[in-house]
Coordinates of N, CA and C and ligand atoms in Angstrom, one line a residue:
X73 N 0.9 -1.2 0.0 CA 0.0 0.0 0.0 C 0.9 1.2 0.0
X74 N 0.7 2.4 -0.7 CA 1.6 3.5 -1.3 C 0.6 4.2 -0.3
X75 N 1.7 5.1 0.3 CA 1.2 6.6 1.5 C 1.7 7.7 0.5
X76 N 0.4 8.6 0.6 CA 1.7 10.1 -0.1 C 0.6 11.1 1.3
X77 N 1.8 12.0 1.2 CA 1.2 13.0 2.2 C 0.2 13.7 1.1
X78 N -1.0 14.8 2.1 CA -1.6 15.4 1.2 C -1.0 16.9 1.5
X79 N -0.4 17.5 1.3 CA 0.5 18.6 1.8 C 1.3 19.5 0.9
X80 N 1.4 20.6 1.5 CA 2.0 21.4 0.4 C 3.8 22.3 1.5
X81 N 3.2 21.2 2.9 CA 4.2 22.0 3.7 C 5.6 21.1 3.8
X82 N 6.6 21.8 3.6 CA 7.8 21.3 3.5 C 8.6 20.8 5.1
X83 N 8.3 21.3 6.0 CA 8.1 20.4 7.3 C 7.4 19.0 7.4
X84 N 6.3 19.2 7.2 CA 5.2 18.2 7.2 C 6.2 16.7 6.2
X85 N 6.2 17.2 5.0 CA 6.8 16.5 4.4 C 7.9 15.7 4.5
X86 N 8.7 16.7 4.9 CA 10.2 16.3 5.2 C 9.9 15.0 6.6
X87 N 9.1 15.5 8.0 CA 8.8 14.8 8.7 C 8.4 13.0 8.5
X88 N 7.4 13.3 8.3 CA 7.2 12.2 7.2 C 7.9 10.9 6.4
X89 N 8.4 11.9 5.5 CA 9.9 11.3 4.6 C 10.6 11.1 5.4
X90 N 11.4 11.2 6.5 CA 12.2 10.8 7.3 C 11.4 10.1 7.7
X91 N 10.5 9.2 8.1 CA 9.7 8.1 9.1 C 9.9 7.0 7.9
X92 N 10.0 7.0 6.7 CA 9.8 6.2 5.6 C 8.7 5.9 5.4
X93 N 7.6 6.7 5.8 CA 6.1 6.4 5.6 C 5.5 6.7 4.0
X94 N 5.8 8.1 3.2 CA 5.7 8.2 2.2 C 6.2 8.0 1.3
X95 N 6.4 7.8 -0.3 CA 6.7 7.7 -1.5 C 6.1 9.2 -2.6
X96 N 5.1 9.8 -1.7 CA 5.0 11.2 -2.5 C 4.1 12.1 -1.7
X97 N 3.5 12.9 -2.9 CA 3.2 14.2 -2.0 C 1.9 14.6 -3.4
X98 N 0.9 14.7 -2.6 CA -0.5 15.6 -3.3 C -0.3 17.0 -2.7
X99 N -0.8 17.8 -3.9 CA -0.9 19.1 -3.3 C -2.3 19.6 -4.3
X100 N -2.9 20.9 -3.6 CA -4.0 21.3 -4.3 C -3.7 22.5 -4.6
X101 N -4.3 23.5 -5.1 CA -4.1 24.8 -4.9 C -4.9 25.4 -3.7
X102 N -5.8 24.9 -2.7 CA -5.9 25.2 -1.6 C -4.8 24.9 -0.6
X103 N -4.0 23.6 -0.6 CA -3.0 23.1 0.3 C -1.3 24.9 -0.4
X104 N -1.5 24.6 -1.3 CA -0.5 25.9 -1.8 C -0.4 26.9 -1.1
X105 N -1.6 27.9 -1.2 CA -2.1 29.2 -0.9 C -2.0 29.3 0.6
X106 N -2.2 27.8 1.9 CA -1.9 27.7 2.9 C -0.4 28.0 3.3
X107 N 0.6 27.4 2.3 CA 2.0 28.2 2.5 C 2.6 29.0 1.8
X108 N 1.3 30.1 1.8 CA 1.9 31.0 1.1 C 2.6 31.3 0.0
X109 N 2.4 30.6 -1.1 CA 3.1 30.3 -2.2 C 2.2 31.4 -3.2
X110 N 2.8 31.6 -3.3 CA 2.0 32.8 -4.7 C 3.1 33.4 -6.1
X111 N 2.7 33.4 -6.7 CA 3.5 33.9 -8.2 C 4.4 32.6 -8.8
X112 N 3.9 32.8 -10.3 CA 4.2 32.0 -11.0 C 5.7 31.2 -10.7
X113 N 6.9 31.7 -10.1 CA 7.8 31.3 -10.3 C 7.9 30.5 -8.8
X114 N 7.3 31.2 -8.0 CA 7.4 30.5 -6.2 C 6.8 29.6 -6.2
X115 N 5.4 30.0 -7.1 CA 4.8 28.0 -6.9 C 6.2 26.7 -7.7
X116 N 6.3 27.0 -9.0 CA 7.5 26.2 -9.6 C 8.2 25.7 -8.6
X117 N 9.0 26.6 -7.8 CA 10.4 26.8 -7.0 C 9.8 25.7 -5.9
X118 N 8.9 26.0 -5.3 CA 8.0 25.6 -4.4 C 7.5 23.8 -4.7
X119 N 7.5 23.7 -5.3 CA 7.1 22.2 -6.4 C 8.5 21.3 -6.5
X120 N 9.5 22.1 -7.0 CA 10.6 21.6 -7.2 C 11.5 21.2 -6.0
X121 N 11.3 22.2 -4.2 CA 11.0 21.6 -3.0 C 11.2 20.5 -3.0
X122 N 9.5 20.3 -2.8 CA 8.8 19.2 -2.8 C 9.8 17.9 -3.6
X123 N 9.9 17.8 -4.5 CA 10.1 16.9 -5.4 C 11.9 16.5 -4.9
X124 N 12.6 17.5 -4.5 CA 13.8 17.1 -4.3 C 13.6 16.7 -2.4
X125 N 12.7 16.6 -2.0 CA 13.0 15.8 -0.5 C 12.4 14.2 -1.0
X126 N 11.4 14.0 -1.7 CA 10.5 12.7 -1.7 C 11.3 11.8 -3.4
X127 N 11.2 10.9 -3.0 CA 11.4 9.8 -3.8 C 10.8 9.7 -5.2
X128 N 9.0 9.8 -4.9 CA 8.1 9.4 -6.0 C 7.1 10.5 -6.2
X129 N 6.2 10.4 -6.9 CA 5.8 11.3 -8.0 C 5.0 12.5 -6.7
X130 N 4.6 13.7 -7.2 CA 4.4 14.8 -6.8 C 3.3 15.4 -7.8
X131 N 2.0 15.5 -6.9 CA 0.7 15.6 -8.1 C 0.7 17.7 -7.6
X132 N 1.4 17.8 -9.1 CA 0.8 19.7 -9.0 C -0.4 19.7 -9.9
X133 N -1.2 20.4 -9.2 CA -2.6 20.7 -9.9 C -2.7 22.3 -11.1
X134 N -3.2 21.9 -12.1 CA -3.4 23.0 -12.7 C -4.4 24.0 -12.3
X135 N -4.4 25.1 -12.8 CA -5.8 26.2 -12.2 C -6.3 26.3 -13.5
X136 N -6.1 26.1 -14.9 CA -7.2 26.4 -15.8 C -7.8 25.3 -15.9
X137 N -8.8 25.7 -16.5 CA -10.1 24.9 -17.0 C -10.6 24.5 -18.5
X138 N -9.8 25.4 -19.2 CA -9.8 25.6 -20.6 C -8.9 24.8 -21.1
X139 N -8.9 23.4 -22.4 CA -8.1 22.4 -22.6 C -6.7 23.3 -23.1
X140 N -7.1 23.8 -24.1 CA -5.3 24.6 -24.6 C -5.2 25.2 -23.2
X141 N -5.4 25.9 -22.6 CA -4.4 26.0 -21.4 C -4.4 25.5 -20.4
X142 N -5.4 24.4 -20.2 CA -4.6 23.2 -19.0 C -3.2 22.6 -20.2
X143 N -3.4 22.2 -21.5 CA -2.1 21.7 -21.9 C -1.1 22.8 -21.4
X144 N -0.7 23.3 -22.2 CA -0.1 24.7 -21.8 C 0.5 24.6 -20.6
X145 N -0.2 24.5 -19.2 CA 0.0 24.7 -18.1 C 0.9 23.0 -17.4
X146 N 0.1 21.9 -17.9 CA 0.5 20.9 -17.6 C 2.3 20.8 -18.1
X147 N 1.9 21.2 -19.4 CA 3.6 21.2 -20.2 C 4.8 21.8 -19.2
X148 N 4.2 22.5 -18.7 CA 5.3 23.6 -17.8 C 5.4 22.9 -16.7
X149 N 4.2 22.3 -15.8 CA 4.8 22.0 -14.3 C 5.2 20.5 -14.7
X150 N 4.8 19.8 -15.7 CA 5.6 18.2 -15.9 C 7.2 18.7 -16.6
X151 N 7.5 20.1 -17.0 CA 8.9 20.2 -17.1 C 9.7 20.5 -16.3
X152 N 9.1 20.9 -14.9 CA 9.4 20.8 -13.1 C 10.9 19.9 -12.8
X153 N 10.0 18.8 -13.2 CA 11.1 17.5 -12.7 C 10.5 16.4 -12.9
X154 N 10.6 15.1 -13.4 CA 10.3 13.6 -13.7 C 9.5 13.8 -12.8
X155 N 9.5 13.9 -11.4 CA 8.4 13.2 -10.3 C 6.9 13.8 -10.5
X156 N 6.9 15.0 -11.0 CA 5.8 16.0 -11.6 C 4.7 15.0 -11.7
X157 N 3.4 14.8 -11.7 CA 2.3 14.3 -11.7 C 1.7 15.7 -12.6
X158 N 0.6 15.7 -13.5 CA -0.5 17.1 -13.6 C -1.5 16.4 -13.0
X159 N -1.8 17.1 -12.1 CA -3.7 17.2 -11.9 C -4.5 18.1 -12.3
X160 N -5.5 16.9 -12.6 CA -6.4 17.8 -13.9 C -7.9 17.8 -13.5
X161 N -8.2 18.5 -13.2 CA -9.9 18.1 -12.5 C -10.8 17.4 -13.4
X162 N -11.7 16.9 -12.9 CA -12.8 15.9 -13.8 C -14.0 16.7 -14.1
X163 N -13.6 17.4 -15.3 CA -14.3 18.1 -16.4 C -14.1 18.1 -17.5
X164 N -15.1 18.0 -18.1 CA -15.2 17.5 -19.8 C -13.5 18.3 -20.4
X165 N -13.2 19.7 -20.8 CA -11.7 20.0 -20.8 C -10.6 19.2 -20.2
X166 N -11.1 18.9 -19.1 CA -9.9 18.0 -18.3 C -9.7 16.6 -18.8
X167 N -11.0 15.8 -18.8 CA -10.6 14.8 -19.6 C -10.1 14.5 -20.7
X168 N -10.3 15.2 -21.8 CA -9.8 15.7 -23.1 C -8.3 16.0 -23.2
X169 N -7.6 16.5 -22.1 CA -6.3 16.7 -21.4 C -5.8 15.8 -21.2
X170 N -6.2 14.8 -20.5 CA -5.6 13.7 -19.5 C -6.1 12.5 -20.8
X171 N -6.8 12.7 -22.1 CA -5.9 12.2 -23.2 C -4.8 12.5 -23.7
X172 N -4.8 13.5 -24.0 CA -3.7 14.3 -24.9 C -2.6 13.4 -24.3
X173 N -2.2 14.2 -22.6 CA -1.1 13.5 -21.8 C -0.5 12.0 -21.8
X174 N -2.1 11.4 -21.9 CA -1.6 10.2 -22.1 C -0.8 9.6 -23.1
X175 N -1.0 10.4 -24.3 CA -0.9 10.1 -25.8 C 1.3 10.6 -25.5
X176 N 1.2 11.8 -25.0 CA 2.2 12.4 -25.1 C 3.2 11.8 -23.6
X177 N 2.9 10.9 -22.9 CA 3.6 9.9 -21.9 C 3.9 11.0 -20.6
X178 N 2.6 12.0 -20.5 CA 2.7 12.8 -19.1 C 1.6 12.0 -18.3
X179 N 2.5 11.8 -16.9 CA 1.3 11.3 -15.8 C 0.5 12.3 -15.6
X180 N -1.1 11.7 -15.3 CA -1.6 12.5 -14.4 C -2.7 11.7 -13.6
X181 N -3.2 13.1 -13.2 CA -4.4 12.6 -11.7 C -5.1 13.4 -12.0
X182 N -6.4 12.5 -12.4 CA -7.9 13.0 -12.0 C -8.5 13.3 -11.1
X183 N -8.3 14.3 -10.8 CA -8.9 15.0 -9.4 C -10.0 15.3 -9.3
X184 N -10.9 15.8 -8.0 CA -12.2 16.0 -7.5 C -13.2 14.4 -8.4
X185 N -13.3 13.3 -8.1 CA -13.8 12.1 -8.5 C -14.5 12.0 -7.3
X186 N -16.1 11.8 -7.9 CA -17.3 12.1 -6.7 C -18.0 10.5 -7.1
X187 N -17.6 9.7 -8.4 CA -18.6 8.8 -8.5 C -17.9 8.0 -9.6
X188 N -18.1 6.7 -9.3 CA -17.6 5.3 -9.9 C -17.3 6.1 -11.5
X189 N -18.7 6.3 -12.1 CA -18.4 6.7 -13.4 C -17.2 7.6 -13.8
X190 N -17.1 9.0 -12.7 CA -16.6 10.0 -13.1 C -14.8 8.8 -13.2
X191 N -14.5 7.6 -12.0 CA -13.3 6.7 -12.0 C -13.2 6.7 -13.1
X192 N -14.4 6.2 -13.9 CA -14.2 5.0 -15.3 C -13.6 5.9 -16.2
X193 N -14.5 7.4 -16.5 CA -14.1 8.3 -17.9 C -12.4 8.1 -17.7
X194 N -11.6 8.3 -16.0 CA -10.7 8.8 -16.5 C -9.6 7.7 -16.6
X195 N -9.8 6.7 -16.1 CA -9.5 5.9 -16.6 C -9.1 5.6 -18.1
X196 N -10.6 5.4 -18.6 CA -10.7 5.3 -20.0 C -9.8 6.1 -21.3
X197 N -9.9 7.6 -20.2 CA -9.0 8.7 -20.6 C -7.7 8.6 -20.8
X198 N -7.4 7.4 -20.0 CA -5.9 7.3 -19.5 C -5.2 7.4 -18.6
X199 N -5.7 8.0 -17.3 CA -5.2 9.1 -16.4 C -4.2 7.9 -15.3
X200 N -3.0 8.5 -15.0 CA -2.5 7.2 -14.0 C -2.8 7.4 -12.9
X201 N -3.7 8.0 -12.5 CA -4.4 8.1 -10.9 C -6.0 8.6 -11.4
X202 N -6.8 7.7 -10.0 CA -7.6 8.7 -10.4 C -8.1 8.8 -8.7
X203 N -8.3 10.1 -8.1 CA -8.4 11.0 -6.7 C -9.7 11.2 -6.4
X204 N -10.6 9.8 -5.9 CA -11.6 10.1 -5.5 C -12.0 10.4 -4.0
X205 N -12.6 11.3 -3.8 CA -12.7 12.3 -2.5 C -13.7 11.9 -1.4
X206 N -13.3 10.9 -0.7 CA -14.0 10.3 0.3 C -14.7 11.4 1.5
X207 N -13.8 11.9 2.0 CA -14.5 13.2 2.8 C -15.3 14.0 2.9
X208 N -15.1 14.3 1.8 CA -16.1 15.5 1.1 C -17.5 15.2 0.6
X209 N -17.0 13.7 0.4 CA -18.5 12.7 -0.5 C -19.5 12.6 0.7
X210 N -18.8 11.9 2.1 CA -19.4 12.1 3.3 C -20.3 12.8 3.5
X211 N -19.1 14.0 3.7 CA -19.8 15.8 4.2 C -21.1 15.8 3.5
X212 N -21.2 15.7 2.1 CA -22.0 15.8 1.3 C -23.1 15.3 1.3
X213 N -22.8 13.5 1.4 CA -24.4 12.8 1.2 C -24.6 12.5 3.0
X214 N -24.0 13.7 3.9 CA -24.2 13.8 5.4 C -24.5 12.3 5.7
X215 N -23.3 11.3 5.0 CA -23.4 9.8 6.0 C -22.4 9.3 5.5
X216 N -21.5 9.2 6.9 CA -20.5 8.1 6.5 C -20.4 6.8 6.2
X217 N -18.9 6.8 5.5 CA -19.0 5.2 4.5 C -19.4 5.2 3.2
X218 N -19.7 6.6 2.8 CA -20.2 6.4 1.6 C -19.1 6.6 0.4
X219 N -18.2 7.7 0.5 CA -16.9 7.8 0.7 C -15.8 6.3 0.1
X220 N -16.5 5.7 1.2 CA -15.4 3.8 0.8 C -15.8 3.4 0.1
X221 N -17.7 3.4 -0.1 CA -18.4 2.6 -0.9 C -18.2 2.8 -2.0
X222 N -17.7 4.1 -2.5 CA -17.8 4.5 -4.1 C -16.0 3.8 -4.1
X223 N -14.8 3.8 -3.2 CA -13.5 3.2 -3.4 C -14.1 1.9 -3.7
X224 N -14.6 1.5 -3.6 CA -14.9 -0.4 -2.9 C -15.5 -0.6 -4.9
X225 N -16.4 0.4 -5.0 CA -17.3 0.3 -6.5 C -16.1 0.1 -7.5
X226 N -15.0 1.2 -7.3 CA -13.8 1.4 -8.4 C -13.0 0.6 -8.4
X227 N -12.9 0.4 -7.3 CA -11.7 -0.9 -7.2 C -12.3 -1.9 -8.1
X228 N -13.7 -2.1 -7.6 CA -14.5 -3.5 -8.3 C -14.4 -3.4 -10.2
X229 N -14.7 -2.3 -10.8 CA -14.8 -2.0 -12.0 C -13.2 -2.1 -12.7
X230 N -12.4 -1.6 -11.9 CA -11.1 -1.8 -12.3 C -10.8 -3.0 -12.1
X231 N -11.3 -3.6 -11.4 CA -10.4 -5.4 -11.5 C -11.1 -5.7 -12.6
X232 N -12.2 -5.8 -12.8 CA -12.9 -6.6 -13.7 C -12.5 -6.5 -15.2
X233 N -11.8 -4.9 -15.4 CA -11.4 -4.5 -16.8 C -9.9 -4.7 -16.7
X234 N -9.2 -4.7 -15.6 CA -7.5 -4.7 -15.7 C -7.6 -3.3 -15.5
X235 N -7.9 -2.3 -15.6 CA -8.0 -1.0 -15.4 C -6.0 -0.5 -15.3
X236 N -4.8 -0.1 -15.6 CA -3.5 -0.2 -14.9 C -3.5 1.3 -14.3
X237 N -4.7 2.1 -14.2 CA -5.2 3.6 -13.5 C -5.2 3.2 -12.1
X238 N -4.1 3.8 -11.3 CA -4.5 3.4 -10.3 C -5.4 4.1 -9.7
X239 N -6.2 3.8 -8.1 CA -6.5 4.5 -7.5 C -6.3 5.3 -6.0
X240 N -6.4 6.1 -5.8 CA -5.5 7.4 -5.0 C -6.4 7.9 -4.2
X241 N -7.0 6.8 -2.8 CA -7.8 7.3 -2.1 C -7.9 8.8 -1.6
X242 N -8.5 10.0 -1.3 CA -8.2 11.1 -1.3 C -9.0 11.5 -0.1
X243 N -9.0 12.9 0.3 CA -9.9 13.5 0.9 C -10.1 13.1 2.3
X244 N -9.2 12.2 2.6 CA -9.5 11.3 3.9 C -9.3 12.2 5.4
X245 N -10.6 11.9 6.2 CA -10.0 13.0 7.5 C -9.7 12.4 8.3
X246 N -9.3 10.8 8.7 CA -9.0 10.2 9.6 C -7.9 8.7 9.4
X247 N -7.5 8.1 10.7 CA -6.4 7.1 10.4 C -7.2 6.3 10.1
X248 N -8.6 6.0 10.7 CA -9.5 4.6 10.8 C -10.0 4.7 9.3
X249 N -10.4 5.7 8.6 CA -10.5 5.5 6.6 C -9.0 5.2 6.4
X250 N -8.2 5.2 6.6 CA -6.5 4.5 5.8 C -6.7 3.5 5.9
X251 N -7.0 2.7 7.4 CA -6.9 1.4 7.6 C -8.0 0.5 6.6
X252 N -9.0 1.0 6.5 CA -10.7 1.0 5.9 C -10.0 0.7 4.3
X253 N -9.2 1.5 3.7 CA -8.6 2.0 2.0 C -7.6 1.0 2.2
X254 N -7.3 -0.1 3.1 CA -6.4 -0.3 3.0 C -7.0 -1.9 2.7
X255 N -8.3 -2.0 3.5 CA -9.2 -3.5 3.4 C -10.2 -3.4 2.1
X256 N -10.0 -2.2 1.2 CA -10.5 -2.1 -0.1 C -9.8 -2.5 -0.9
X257 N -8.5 -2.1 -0.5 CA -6.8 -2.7 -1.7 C -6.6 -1.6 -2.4
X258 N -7.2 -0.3 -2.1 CA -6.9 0.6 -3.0 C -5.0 0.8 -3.0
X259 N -4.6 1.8 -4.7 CA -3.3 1.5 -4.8 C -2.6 2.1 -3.6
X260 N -3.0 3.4 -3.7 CA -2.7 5.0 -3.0 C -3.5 5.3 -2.4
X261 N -2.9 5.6 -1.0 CA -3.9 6.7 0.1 C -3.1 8.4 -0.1
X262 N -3.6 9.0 0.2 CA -2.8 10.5 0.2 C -3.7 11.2 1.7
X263 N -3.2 11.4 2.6 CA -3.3 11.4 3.7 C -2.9 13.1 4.5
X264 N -3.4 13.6 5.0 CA -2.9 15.1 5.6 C -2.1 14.2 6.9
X265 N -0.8 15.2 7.0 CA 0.0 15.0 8.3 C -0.7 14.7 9.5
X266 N -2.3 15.3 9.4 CA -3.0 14.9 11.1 C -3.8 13.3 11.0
X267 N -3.5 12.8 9.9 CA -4.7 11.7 9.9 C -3.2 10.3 9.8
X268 N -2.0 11.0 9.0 CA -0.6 9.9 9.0 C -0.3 9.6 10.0
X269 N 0.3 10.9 11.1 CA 1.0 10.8 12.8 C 0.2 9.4 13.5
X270 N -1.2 9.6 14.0 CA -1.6 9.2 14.1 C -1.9 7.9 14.2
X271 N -1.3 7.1 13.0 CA -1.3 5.5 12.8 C -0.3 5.0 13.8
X272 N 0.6 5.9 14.2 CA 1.9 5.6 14.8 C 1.1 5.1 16.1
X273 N 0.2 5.9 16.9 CA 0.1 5.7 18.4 C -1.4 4.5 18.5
X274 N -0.8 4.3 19.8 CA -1.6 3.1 20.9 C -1.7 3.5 21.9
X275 N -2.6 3.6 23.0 CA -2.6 3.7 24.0 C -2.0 2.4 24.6
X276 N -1.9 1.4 24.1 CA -1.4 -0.2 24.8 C 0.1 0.2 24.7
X277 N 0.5 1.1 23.6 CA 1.7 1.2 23.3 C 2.6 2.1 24.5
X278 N 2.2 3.2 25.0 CA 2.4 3.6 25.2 C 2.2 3.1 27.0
X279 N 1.4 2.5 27.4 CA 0.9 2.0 29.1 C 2.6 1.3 28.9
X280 N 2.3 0.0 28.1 CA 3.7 -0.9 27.9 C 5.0 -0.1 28.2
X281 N 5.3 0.5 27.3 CA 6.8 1.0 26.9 C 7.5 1.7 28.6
X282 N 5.8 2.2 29.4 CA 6.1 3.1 30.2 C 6.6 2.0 31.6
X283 N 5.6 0.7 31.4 CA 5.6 -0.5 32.3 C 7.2 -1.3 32.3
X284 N 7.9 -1.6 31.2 CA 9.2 -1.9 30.4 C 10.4 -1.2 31.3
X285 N 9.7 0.4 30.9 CA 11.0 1.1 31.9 C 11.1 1.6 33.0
X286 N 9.4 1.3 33.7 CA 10.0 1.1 35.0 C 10.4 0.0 35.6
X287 N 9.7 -1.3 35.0 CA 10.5 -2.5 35.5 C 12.0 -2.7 35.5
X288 N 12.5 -2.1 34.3 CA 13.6 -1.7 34.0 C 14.4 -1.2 35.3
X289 N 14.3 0.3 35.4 CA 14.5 0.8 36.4 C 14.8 0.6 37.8
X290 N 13.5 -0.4 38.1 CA 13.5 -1.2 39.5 C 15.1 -2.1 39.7
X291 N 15.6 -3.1 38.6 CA 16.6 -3.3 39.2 C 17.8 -3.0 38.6
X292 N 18.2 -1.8 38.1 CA 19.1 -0.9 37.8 C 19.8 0.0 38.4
X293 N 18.5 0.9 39.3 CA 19.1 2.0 39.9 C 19.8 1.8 41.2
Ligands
G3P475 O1 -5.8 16.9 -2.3 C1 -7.1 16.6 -2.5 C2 -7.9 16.2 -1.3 O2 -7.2 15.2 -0.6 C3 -8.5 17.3 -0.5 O3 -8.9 16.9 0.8 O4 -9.6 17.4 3.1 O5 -9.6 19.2 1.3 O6 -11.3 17.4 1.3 P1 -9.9 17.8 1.7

């Protein structure tokens, strides 16, 4: 199972990357604008960061919507650095994109994915990820689980075709959906720093370790 942080912070990241828990890094243009990143050259600079702490791919999101300039846009941040991912949101332009790329051998990620179908188009499209948004889906149909059920749908559709798109569980606000994404078989989770830490702790873990060094102690001192 592939972890990428969902983050645009170079702490968070780095933290992380030093645990050996990730292989990459999602960012949005909301996670960006959080560190302050602004103008064409600081976001770049800012991307290129990213890409030189982590090993594996690094999804920069485009901001147009219009297919000649998501190309356009895509061309520039996949000339970043190899690890470069484009994300391309799931809209008729965007899919039409995330052919092109495919044709032209640029990864990308289909982002904001609300429903099995919207998986399939991008698939179909090509896309080497596709970032369906479990959290949000929740928030939305105000019931949890619904979120897994649409991962649990895509997974299913993609075995049955061979699909080689993977899927990039997304949106997730907690450790107990990783473990959940994890009994789905999805490829990729992409995770915020508060939902990754988290996997690490036990309260059994911690009674123990504390039990260990005082027994320890007892016949030491
Ligand atoms: O990066 C895309 C996605 O993970 C966003 O998550 O928490 O803003 O719904 P969230």
């Amino acid at each position: 199972m592939i972890f990428f942080i969902d983050s645009a912070n170079l702490n968070e990241i780095r933290q992380v990357n030093d645990l050996g828990l990730i292989s990459g890094v999602t960012t949005n243009p909301s996670l960006m604008s959080k560190e302050d990143v602004a103008g064409k050259n600081e976001i770049l600079d800012h991307y290129q960061d990213i890409c030189d702490i982590v090993s594996g791919d690094v999804s920069a999101e485009v901001i147009s919507t219009q297919f000649d300039d998501i190309i356009k846009e895509g061309h520039q941040l996949s000339e970043i650095d190899k690890k470069i991912v484009v994300k391309v949101p799931m809209i008729e332009d965007g899919l039409k994109a995330i052919y092109y790329f495919a044709k032209n051998k640029i990864k990308t990620n289909c982002t904001l994915i609300f429903s099995p179908s919207q998986a399939l188009l991008a698939a179909k499209a090509g896309a080497t990820y596709v970032s369906p948004f479990i959290g949000r889906l929740d928030d939305w149909a105000k019931q949890e689980n619904t979120g897994l059920a649409m991962l649990s749908d895509i997974k299913t559709i993609f075995d049955n075709y061979n699909y080689t798109t993977k899927i990039l569980a997304a949106s997730i606000r907690n450790s107990q959906q990783i473990v959940e994404c994890g009994k789905i078989g999805v490829d990729v989770i992409t995770a915020p720093f508060t939902s990754l830490m988290p996997l690490i702790k036990h309260p059994l873990t911690d009674l123990g370790l504390k039990k260990f060094l005082a027994d320890y102690k007892k016949n030491n001192l």
